[in-house]
Short mmCIF file of N, CA and C in Angstrom, two decimals:
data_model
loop_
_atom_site.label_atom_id
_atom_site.label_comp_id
_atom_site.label_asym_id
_atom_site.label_seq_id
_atom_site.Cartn_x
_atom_site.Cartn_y
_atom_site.Cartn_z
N UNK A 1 -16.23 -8.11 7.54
CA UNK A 1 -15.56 -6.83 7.59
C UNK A 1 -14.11 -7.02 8.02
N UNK A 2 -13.52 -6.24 7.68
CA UNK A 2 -11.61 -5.96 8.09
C UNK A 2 -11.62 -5.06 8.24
N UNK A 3 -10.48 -4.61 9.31
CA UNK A 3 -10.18 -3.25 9.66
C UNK A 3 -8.61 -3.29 9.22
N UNK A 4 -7.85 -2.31 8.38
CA UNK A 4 -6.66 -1.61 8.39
C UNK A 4 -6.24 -1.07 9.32
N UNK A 5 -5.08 -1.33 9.61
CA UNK A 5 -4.29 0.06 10.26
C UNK A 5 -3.03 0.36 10.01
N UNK A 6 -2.87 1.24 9.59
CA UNK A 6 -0.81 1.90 9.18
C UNK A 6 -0.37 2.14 9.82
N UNK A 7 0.96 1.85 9.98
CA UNK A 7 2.21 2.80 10.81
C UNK A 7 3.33 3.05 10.38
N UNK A 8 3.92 3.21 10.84
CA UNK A 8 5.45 3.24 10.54
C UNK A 8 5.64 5.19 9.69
N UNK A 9 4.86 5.41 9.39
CA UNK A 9 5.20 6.98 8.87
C UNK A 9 5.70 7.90 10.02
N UNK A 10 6.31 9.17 9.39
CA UNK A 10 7.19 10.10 10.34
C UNK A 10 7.71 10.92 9.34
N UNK A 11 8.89 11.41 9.81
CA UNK A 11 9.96 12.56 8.88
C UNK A 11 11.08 12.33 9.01
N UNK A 12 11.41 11.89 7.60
CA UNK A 12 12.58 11.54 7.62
C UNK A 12 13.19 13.09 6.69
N UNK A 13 14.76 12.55 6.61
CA UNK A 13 15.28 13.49 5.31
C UNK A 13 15.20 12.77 4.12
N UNK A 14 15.67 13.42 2.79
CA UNK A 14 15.84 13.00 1.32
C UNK A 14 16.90 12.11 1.83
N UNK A 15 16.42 11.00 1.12
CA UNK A 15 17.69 9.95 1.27
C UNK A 15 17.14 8.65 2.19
N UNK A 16 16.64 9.23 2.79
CA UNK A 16 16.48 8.19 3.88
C UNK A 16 15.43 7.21 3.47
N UNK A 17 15.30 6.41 4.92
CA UNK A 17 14.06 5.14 4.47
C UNK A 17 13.15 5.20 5.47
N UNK A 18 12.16 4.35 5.54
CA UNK A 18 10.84 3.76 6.09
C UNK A 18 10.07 2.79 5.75
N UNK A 19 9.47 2.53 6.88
CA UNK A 19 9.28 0.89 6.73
C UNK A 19 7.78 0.97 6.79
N UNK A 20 6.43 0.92 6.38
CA UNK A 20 5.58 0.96 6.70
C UNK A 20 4.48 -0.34 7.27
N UNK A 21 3.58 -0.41 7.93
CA UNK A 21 3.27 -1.63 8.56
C UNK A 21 1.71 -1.25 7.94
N UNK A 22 0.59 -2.03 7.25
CA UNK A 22 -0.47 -2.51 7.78
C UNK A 22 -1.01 -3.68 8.23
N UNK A 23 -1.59 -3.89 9.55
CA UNK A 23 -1.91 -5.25 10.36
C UNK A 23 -3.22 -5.06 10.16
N UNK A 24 -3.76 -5.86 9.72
CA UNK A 24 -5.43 -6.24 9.44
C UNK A 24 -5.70 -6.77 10.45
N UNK A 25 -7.49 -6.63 10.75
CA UNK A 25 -8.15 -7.39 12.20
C UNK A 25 -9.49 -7.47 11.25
N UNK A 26 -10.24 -8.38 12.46
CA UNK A 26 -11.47 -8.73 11.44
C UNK A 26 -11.94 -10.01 11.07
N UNK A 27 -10.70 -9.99 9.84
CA UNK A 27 -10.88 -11.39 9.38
C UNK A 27 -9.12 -11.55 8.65
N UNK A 28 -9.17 -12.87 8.01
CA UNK A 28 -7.86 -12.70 7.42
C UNK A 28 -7.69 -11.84 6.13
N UNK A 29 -6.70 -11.62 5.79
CA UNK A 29 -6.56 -10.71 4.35
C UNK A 29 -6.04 -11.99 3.51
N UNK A 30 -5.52 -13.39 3.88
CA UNK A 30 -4.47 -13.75 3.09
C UNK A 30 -5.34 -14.44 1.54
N UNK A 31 -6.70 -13.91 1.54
CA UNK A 31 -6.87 -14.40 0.70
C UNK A 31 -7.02 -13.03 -0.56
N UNK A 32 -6.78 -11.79 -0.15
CA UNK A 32 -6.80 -10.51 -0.78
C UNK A 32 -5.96 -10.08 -1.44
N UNK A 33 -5.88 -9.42 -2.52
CA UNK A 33 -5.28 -8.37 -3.13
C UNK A 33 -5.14 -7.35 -2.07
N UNK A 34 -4.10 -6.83 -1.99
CA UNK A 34 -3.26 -5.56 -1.22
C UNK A 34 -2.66 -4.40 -1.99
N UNK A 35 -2.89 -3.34 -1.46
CA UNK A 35 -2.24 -2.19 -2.54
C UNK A 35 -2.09 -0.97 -1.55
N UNK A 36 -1.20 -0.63 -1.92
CA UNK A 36 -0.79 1.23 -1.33
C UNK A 36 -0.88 2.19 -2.17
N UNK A 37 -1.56 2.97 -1.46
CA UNK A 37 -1.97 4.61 -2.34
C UNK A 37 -1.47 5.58 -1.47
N UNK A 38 -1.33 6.52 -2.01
CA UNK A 38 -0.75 7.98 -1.62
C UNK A 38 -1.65 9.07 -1.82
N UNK A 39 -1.89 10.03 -0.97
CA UNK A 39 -2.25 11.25 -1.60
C UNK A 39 -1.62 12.33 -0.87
N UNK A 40 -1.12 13.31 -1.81
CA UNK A 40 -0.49 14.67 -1.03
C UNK A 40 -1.36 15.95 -1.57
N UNK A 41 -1.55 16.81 -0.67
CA UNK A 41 -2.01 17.94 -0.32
C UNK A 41 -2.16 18.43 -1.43
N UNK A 42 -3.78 18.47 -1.77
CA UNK A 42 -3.96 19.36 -3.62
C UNK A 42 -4.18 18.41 -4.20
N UNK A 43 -3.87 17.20 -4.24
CA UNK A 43 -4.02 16.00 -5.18
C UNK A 43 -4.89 14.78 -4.91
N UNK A 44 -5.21 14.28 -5.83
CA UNK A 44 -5.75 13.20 -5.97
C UNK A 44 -4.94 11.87 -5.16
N UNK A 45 -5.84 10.71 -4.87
CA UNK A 45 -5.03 9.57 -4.51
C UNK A 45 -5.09 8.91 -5.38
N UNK A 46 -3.00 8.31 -5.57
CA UNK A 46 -2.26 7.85 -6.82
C UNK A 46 -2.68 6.36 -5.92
N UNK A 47 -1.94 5.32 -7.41
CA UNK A 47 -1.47 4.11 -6.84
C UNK A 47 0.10 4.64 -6.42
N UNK A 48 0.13 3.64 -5.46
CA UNK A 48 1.99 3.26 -5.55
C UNK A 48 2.37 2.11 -5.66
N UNK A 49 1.78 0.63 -5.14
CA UNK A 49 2.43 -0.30 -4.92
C UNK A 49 1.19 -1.30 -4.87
N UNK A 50 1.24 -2.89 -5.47
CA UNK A 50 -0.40 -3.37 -5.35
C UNK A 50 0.66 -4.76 -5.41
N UNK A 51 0.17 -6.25 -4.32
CA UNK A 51 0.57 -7.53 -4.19
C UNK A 51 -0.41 -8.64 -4.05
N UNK A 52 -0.41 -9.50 -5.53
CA UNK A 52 -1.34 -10.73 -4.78
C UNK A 52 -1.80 -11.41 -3.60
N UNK A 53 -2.33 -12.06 -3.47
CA UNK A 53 -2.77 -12.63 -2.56
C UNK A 53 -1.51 -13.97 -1.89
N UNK A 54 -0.81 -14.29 -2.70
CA UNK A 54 0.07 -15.25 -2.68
C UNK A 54 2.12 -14.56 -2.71
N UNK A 55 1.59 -13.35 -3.38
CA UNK A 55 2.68 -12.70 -3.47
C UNK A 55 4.05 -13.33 -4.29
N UNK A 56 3.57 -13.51 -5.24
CA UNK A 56 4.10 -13.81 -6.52
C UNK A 56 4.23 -12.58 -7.69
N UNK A 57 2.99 -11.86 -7.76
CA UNK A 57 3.08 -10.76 -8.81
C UNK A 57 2.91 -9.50 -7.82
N UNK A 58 3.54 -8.88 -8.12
CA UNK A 58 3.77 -7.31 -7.51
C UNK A 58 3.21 -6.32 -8.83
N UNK A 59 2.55 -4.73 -8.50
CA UNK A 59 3.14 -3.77 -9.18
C UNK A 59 3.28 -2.72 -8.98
N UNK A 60 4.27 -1.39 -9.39
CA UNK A 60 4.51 -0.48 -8.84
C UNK A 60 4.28 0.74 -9.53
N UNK A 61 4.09 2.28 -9.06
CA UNK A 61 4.24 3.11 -9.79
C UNK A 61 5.50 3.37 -10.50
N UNK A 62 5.45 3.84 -11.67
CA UNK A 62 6.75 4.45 -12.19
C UNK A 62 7.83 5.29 -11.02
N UNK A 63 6.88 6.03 -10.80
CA UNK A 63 7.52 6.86 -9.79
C UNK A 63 8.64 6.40 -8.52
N UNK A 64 7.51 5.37 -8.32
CA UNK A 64 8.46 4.39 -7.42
C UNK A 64 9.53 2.98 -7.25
N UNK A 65 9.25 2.44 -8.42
CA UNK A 65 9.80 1.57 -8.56
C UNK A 65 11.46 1.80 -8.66
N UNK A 66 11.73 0.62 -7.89
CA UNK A 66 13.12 0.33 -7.89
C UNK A 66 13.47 1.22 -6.16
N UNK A 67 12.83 1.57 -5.75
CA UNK A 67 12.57 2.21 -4.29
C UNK A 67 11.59 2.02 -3.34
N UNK A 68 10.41 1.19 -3.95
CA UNK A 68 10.03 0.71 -2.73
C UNK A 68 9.48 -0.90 -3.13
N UNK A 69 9.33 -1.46 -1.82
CA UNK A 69 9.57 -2.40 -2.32
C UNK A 69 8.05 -3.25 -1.22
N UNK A 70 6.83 -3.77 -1.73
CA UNK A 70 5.65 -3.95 -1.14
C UNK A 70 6.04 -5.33 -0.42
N UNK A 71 5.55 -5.82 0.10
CA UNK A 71 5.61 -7.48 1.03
C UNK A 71 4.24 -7.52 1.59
N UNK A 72 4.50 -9.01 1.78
CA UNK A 72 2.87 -9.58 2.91
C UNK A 72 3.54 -10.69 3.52
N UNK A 73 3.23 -10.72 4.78
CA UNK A 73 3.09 -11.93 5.61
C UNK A 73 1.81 -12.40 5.67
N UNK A 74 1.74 -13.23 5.54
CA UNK A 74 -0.30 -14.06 5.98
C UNK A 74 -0.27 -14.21 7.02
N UNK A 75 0.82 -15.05 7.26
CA UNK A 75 0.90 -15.87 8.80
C UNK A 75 0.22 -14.34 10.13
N UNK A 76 1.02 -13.48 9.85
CA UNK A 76 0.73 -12.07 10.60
C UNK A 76 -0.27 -10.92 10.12
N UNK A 77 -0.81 -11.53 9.08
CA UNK A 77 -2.25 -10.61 8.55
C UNK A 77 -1.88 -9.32 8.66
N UNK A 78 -0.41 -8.83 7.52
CA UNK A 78 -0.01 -7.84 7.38
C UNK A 78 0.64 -7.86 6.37
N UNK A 79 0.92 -6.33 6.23
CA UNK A 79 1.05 -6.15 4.69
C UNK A 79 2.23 -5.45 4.34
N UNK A 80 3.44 -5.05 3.86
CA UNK A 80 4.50 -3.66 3.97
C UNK A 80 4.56 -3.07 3.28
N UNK A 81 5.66 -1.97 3.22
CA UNK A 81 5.88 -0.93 2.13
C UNK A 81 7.00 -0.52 2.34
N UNK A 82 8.13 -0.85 2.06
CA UNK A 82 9.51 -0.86 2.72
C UNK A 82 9.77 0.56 1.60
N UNK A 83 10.26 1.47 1.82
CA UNK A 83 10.57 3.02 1.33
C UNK A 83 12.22 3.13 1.47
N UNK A 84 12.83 3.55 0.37
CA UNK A 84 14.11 4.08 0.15
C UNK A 84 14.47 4.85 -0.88
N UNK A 85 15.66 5.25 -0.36
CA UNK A 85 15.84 6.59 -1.63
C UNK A 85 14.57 7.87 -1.50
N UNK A 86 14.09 7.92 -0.40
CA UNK A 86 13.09 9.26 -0.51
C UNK A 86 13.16 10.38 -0.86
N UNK A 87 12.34 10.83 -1.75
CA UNK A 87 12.28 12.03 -2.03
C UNK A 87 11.63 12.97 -1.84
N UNK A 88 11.49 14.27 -1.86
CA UNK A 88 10.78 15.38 -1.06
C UNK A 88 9.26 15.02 -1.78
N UNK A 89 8.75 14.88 -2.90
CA UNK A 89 7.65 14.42 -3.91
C UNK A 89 7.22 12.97 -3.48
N UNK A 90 7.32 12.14 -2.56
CA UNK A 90 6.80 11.04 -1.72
C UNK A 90 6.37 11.31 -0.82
N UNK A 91 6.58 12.59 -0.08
CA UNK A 91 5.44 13.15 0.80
C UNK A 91 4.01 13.13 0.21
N UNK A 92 3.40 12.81 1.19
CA UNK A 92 1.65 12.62 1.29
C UNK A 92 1.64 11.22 2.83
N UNK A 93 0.34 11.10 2.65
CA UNK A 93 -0.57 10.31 3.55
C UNK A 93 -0.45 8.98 2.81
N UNK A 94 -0.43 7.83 3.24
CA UNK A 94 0.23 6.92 2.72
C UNK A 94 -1.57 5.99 3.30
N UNK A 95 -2.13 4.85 2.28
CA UNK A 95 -3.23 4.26 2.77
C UNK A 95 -2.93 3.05 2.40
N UNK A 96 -3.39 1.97 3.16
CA UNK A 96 -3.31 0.82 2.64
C UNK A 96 -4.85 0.19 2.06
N UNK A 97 -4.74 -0.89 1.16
CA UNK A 97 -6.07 -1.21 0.91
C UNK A 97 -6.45 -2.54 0.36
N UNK A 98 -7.34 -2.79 1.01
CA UNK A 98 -7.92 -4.37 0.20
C UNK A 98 -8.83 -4.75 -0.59
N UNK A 99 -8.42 -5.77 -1.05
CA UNK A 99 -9.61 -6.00 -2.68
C UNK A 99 -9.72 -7.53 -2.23
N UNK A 100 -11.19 -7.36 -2.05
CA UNK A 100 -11.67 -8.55 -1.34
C UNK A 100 -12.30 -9.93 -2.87
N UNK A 101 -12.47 -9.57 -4.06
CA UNK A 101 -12.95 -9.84 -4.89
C UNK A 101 -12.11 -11.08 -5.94
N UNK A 102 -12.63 -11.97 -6.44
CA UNK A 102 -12.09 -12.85 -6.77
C UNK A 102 -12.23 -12.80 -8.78
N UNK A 103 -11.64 -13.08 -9.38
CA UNK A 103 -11.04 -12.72 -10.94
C UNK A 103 -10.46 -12.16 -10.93
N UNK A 104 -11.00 -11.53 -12.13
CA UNK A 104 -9.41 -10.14 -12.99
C UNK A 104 -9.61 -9.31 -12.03
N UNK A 105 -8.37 -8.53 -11.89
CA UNK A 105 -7.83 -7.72 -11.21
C UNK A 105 -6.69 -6.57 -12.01
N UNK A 106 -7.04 -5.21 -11.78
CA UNK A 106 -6.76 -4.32 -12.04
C UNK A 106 -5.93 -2.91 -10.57
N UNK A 107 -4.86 -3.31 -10.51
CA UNK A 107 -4.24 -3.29 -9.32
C UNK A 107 -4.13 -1.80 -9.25
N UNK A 108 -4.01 -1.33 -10.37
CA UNK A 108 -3.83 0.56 -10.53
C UNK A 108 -5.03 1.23 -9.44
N UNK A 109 -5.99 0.67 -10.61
CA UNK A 109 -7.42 0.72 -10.07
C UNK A 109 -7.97 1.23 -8.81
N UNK A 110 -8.34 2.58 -8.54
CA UNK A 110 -8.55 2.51 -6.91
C UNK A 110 -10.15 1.91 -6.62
N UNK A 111 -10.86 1.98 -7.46
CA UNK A 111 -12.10 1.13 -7.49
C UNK A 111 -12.03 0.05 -7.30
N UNK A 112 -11.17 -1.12 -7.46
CA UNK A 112 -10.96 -2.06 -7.16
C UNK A 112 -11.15 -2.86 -5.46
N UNK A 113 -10.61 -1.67 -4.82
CA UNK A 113 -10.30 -1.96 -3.12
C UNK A 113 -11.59 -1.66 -2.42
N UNK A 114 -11.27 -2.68 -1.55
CA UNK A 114 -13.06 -2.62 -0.79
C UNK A 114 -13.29 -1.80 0.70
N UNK A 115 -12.03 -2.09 1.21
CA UNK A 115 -11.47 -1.57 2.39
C UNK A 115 -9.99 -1.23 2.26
N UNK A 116 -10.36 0.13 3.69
CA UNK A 116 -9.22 0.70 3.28
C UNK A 116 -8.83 1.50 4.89
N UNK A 117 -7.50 1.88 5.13
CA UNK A 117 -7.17 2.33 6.34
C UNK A 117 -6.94 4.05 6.36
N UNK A 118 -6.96 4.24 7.59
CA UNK A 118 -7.35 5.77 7.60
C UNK A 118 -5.91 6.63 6.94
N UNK A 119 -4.39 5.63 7.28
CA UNK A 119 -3.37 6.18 6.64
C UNK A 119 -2.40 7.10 7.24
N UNK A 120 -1.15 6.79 6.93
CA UNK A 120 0.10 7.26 7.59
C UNK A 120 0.56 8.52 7.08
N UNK A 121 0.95 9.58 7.89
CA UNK A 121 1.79 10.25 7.59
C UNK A 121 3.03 10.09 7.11
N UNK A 122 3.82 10.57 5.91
CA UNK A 122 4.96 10.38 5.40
C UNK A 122 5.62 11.86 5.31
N UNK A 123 6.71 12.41 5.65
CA UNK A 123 6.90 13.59 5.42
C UNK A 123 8.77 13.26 4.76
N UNK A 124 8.88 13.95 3.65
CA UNK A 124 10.20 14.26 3.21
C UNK A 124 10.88 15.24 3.24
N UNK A 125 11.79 15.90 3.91
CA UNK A 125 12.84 16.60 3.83
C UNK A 125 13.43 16.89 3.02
N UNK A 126 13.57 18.55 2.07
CA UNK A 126 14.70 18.29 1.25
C UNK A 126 16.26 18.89 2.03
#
């Protein structure tokens, strides 16, 4: 088993940034697929952001790309979500998640992730 946990969410204004943190306990992640999902109020949970295990291939939502930007440390059994350029429509609850499973991989996918953290508040300002 692994446990998630997020931080780094708050309220910022349009424009601004955030840095988001998940630190895994448990066991290590560095051998996992990692991904961030969103969901805001009324909606479903989107992808936003998904990183190998080695962190070589990244991918992002449309929505977001070119603004946020995912990372992993192993060494620190953590994961990021570095946020810029925010916009009032990036508000939601922000989750992190792991895909413990070895082959193909489908990073969109929220079926994919095995574990997952309870998730950050993100709030945007317009």
């Amino acid at each position: 088993q692994v446990q998630l946990v997020e931080s780094g969410g708050g309220l910022v204004q349009a424009g601004g940034s955030l840095r988001l943190s998940c630190a895994a306990s448990g066991r290590t992640i560095s051998r996992d697929r990692m991904g961030w999902f969103r969901q805001a109020p009324g909606k479903e949970r989107e992808f936003v952001a998904a990183i190998n295990w080695r962190g070589e291939s990244t991918s992002y939502a449309d929505s977001v790309k070119g603004r946020f930007t995912i990372s992993r440390d192993n060494a620190k059994n953590t994961v990021y979500l570095e946020m810029s350029s925010l916009k009032p429509e990036d508000t939601a609850v922000y989750y992190c998640a792991a895909d413990r499973t070895v082959g193909l991989w489908s990073p969109r996918n929220i079926d994919e992730y095995d574990y997952w953290g309870q998730g950050t508040q993100v709030t945007v300002s317009s």
